[in-house]
Short mmCIF file of C-alpha atoms in Angstrom, two decimals:
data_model
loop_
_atom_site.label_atom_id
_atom_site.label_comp_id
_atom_site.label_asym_id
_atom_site.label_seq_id
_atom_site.Cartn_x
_atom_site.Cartn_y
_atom_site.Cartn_z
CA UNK A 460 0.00 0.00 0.00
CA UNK A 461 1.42 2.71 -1.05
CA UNK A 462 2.37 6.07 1.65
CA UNK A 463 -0.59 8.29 0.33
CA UNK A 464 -2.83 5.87 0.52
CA UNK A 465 -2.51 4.74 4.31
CA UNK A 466 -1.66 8.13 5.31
CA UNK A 467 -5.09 8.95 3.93
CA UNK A 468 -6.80 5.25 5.36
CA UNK A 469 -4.91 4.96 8.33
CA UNK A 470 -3.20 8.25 9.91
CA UNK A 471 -5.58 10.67 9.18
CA UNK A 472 -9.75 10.53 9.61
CA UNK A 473 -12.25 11.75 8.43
CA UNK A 474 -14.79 13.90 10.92
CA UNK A 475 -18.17 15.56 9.32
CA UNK A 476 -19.95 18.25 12.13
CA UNK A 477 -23.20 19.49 10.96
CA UNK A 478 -23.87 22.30 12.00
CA UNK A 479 -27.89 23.10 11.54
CA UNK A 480 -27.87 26.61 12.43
CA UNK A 481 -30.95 29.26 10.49
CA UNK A 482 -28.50 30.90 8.56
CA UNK A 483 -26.53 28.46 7.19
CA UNK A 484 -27.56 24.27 6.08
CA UNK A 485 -23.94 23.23 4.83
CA UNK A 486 -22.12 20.54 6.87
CA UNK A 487 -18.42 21.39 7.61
CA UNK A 488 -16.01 18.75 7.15
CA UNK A 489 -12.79 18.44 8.78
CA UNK A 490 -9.95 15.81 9.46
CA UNK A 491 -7.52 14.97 12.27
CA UNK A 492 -4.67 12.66 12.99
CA UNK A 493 -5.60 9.11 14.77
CA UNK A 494 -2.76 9.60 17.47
CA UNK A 495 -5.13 12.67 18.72
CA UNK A 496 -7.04 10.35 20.17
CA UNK A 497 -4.94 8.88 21.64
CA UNK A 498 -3.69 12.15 23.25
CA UNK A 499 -7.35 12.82 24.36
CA UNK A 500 -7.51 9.40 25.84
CA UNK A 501 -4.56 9.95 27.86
CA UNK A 502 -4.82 13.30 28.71
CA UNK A 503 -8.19 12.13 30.41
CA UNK A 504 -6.56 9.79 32.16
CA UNK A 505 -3.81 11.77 33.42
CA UNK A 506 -6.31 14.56 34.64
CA UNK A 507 -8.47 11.69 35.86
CA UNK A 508 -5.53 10.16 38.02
CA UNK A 509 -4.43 13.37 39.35
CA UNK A 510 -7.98 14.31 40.26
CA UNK A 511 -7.92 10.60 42.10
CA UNK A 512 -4.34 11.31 43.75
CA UNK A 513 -5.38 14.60 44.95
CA UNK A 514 -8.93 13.48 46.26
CA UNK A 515 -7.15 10.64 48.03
CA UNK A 516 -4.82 13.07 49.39
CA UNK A 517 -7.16 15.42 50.65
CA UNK A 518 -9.06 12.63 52.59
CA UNK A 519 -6.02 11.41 54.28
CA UNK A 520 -4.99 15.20 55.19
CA UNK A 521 -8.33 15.69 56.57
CA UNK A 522 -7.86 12.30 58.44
CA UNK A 523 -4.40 13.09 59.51
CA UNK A 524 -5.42 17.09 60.49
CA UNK A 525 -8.01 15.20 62.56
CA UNK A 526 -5.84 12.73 64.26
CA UNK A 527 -3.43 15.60 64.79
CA UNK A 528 -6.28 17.90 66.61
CA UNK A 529 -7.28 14.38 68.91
CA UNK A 530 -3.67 14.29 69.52
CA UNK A 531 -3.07 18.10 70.57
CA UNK A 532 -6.33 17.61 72.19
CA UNK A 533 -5.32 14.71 74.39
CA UNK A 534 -1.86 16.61 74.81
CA UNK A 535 -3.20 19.63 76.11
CA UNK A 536 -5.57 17.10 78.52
CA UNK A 537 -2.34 15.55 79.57
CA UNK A 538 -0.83 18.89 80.45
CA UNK A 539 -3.59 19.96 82.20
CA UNK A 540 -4.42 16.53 84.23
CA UNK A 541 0.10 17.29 85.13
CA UNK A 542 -0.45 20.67 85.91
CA UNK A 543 -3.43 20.22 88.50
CA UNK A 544 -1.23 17.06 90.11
CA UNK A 545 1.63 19.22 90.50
CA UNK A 546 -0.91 21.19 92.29
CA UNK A 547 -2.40 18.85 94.40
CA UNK A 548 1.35 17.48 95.00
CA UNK A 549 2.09 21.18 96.39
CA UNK A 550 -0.54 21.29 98.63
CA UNK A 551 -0.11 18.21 99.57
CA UNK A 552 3.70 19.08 100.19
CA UNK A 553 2.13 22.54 101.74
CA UNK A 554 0.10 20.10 104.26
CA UNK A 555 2.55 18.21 105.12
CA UNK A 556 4.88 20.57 106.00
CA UNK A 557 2.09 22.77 108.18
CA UNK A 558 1.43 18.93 109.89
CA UNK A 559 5.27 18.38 110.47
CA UNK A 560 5.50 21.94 112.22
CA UNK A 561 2.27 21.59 114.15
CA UNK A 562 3.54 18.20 115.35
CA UNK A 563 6.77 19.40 115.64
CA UNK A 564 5.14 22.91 117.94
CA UNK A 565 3.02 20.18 119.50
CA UNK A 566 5.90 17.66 120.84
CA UNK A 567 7.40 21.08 121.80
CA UNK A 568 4.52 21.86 124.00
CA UNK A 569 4.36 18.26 125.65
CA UNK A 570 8.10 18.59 126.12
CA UNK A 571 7.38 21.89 127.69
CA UNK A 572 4.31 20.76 129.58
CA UNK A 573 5.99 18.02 131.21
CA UNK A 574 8.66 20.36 132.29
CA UNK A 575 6.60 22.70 133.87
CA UNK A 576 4.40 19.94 135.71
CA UNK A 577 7.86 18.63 136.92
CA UNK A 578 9.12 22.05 138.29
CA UNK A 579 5.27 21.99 139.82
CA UNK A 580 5.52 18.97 141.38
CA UNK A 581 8.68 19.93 143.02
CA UNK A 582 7.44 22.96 144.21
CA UNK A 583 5.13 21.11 145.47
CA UNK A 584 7.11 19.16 147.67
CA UNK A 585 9.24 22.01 148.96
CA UNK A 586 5.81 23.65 149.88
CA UNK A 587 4.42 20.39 151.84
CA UNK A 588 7.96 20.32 153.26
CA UNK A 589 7.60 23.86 154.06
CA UNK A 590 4.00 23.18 155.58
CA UNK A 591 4.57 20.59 157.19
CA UNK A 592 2.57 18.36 155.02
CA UNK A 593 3.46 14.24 154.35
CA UNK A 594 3.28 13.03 150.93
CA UNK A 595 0.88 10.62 150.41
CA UNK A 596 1.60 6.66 148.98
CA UNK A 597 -0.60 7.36 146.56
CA UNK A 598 0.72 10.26 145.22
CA UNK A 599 4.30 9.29 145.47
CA UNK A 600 3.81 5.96 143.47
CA UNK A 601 4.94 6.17 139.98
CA UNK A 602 6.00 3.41 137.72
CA UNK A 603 9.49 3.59 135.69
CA UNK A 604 7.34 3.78 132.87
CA UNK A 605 5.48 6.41 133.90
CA UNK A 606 8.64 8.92 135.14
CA UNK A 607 10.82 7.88 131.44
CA UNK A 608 12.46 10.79 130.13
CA UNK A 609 10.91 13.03 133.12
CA UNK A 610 11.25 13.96 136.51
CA UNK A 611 11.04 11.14 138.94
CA UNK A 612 9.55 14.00 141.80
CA UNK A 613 7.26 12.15 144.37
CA UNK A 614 3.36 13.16 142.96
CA UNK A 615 4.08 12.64 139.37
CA UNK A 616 2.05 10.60 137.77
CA UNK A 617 0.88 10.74 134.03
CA UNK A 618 -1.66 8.30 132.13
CA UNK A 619 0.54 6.18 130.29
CA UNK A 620 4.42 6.58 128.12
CA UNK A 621 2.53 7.49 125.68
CA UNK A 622 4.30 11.51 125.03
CA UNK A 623 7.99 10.49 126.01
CA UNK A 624 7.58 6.70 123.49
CA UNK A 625 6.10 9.44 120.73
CA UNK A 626 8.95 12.25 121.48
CA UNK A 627 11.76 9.54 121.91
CA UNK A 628 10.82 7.94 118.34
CA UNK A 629 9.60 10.72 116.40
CA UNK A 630 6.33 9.22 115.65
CA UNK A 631 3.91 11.39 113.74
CA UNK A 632 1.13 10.11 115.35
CA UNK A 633 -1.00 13.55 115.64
CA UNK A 634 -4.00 12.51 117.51
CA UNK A 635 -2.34 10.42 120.41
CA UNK A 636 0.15 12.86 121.18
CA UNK A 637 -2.84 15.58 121.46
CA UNK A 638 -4.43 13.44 124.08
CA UNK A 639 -1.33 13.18 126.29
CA UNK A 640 -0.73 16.89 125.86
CA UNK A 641 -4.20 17.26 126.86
CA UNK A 642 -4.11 14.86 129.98
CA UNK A 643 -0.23 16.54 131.14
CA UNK A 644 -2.72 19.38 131.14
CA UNK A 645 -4.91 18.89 132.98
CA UNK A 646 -2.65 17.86 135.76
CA UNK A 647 -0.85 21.15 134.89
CA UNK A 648 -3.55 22.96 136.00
CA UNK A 649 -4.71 20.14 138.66
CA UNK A 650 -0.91 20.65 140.10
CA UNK A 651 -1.27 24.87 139.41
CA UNK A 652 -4.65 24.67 141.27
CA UNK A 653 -3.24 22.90 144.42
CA UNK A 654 -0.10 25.16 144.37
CA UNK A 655 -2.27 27.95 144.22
CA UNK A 656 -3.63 27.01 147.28
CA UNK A 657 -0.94 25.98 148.82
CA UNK A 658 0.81 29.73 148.12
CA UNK A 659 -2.50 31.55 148.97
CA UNK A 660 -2.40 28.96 152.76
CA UNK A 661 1.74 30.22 152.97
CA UNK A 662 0.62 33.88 151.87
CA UNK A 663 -2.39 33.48 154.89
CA UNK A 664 0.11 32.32 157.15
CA UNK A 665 2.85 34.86 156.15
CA UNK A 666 0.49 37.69 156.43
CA UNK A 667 -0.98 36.18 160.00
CA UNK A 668 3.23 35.76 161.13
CA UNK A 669 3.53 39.40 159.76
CA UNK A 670 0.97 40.76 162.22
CA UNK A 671 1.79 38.54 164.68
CA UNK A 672 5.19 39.87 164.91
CA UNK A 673 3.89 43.73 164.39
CA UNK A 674 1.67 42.76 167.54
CA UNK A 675 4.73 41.27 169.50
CA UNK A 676 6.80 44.51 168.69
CA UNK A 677 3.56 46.96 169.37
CA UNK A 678 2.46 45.06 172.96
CA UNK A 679 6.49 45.22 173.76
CA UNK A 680 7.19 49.04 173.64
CA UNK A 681 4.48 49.72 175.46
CA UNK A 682 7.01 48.93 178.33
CA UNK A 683 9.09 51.21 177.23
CA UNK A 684 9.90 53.36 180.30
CA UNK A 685 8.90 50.26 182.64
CA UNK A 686 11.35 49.69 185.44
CA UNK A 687 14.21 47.20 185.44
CA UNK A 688 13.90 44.47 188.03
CA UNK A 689 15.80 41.40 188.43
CA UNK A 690 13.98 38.60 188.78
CA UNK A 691 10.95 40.21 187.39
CA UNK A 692 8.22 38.52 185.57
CA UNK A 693 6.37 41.38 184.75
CA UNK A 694 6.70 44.41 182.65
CA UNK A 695 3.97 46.31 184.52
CA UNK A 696 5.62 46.37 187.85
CA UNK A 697 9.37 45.75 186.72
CA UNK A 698 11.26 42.95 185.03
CA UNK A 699 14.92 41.40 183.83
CA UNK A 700 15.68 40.35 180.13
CA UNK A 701 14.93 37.15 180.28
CA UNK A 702 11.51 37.99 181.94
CA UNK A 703 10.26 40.11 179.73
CA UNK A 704 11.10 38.34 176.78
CA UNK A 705 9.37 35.73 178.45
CA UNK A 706 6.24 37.58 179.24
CA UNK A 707 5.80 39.05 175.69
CA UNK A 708 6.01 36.19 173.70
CA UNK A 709 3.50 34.17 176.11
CA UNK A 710 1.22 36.80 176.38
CA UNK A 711 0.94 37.62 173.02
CA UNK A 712 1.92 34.96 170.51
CA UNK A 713 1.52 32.00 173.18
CA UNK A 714 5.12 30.96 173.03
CA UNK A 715 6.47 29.85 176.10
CA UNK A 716 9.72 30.59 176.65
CA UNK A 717 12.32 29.32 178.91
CA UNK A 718 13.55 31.77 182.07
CA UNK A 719 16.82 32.53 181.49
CA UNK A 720 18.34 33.99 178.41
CA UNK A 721 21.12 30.96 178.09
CA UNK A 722 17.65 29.10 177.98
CA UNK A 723 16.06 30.71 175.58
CA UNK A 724 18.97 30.62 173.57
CA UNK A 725 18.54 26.91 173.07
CA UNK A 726 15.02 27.41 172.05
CA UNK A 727 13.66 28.38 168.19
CA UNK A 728 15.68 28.43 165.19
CA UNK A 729 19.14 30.10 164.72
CA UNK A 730 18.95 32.88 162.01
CA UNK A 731 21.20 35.46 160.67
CA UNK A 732 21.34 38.80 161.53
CA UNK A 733 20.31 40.21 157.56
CA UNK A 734 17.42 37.01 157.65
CA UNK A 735 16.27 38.66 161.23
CA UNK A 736 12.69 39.56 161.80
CA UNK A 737 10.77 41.73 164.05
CA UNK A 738 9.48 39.58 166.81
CA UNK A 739 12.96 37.15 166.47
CA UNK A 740 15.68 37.66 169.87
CA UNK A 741 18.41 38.78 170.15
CA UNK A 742 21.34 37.27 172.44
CA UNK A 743 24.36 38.87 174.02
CA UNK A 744 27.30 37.73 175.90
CA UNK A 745 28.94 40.13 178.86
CA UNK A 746 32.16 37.97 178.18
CA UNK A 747 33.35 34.44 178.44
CA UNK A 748 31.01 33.47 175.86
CA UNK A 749 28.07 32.91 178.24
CA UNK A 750 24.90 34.27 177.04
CA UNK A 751 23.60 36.69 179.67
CA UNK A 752 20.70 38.90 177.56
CA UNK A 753 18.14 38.71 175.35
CA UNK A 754 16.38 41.50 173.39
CA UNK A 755 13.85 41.42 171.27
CA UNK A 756 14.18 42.68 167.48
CA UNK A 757 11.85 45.32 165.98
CA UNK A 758 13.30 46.36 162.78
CA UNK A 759 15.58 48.55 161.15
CA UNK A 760 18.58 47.60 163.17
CA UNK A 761 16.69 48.04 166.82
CA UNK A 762 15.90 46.31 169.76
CA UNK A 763 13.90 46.86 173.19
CA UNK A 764 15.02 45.41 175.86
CA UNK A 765 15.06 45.43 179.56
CA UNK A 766 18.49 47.00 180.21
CA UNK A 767 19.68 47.64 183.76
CA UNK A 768 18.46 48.81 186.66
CA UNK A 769 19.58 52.19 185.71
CA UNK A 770 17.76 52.58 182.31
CA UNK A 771 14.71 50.12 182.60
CA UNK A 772 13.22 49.08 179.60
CA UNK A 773 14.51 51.10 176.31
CA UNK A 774 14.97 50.86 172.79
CA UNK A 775 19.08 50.32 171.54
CA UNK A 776 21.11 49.96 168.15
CA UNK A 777 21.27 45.87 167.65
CA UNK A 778 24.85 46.51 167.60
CA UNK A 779 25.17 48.79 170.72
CA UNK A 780 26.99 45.30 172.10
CA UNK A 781 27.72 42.50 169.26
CA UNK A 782 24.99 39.87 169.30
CA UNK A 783 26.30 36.41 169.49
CA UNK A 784 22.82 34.88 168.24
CA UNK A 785 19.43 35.25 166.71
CA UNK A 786 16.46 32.94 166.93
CA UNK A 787 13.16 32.88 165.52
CA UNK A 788 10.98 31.01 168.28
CA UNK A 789 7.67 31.59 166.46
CA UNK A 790 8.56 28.91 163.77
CA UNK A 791 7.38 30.99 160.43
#
């Protein structure tokens, strides 16, 4: 077949558009290569694959911006669910700090409490000693237990070893150590209430010794101006030292007294001259060491006394001779 001929049959067809429109009837005829086609046909398919790739590309961007958002989502979640237990481990770190200074302020207080109940109790004792007053078995029993890492005073006695196990181990055990500390106070103020009354019975008895003695030094220089007789047992009609010693401190604080002034020497208790007190005697020596007069104290570095014969009873400087003893015989 000759070039012409298949160029004409084969390469090239043959396309007839008729076109219909009112002004003109005439077909048009026109022709085109065969490859064209082909062109067409893949440039449709090229476009249509594209269109594909890009569809399917969209779709998974879309699924991917989606995933991201659920994962930023879930992030941000995260963050906040580690931000608000950072905050809760604060204030939990916040709490447990206060606790571990309130415990620490409260084991403080016990520590303090029992000290104060043991200075109590001991003050105690010096005041019953002071009073006069025995200790009772029941109050001086206390187990070891009971006196561990405390004072060991007769009268101290505590529930249990509850505060000194707690202090000695450094338990945190709030609660238990709150109900010693509550039970060492109630003895605090058990013990404070009984001192209390103790001081206000020694305050009574003070103030009763103070006017006792004011009385003794009133009722004794009344006599002052009295005559000295030796011998004498009475300040109204004349009397020695020894006598009217004697007959003051009977009369008025119902003290009896020995006779003589070496006698009455032995009596009371020996004090010293800055401890004296008016109402306390005062004993001389002439020589020889031999108490031979007595005087009684009223204050501010004077005495009365029956003197001599010559001056009766008077007042005199505690030091007008050097006293060789003072005793309080009124045992306050």
């Amino acid at each position: 077949m000759k070039w012409k001929q298949f160029k004409k049959e084969r390469i090239f067809l043959n396309y007839t558009i008729m076109l219909l429109p009112h002004s003109q009837k005439k077909a048009i005829h026109f022709k085109t290569p065969v490859w064209t086609f082909g062109l067409l046909f893949l440039g449709i398919l090229a476009l249509t694959g594209v269109s594909l790739f890009f569809a399917g590309s969209r779709i998974q961007l879309e699924a991917v911006r989606r995933e991201k958002s659920e994962v930023e989502s879930e992030r941000e979640l995260l963050a906040e669910q580690k931000r608000q237990a950072e905050e809760e481990n604060e204030i939990l770190r916040q709490a447990r700090e206060l606790q571990e200074q309130e415990l620490n302020e409260l084991e403080q207080k016990t520590r303090d409490t029992i000290d104060e109940l043991a200075e109590l109790v001991e003050r105690e004792n010096q005041i019953r000693e002071e009073l006069g007053l025995q200790i009772t078995d029941s109050e001086s029993q206390t187990t070891p237990a009971e006196t561990e890492g405390m004072s060991s005073a007769p009268g101290y006695q505590i529930a249990s070893t509850g505060v000194p196990a707690v202090l000695l181990e450094g338990s945190e055990d709030f609660l238990e150590i709150q109900k010693e500390l509550g039970y060492l106070q109630s003895s605090l103020e058990e013990k404070t209430s009984q001192y209390e009354d103790y001081m206000r019975t020694i305050q009574d008895k003070k103030e009763t010794g103070v006017l006792l003695r004011s009385r003794i030094v009133d009722d004794a220089l009344q006599f002052v101006g009295n005559a000295y007789v030796y011998g004498g047992n009475d300040p109204h009609t004349g009397v020695d030292c020894s006598g009217f010693t004697k007959y003051i401190m009977s009369s008025t604080a119902g003290v009896n007294l020995n006779r003589t002034a070496a006698a009455q020497a032995m009596q009371g208790t020996a004090v010293s001259a800055d401890a004296a007190r008016p109402g306390d005697l005062v004993f001389y020596s002439g020589g020889g060491g031999y108490i031979d007069h007595v005087a009684i104290y009223i204050g501010n570095g004077q005495i009365v006394h029956a003197a001599d014969s010559q001056t009766g009873i008077t007042t005199s400087d505690m030091y007008y001779m050097t006293p060789v003893k003072i005793v309080n015989v009124l045992g306050d």
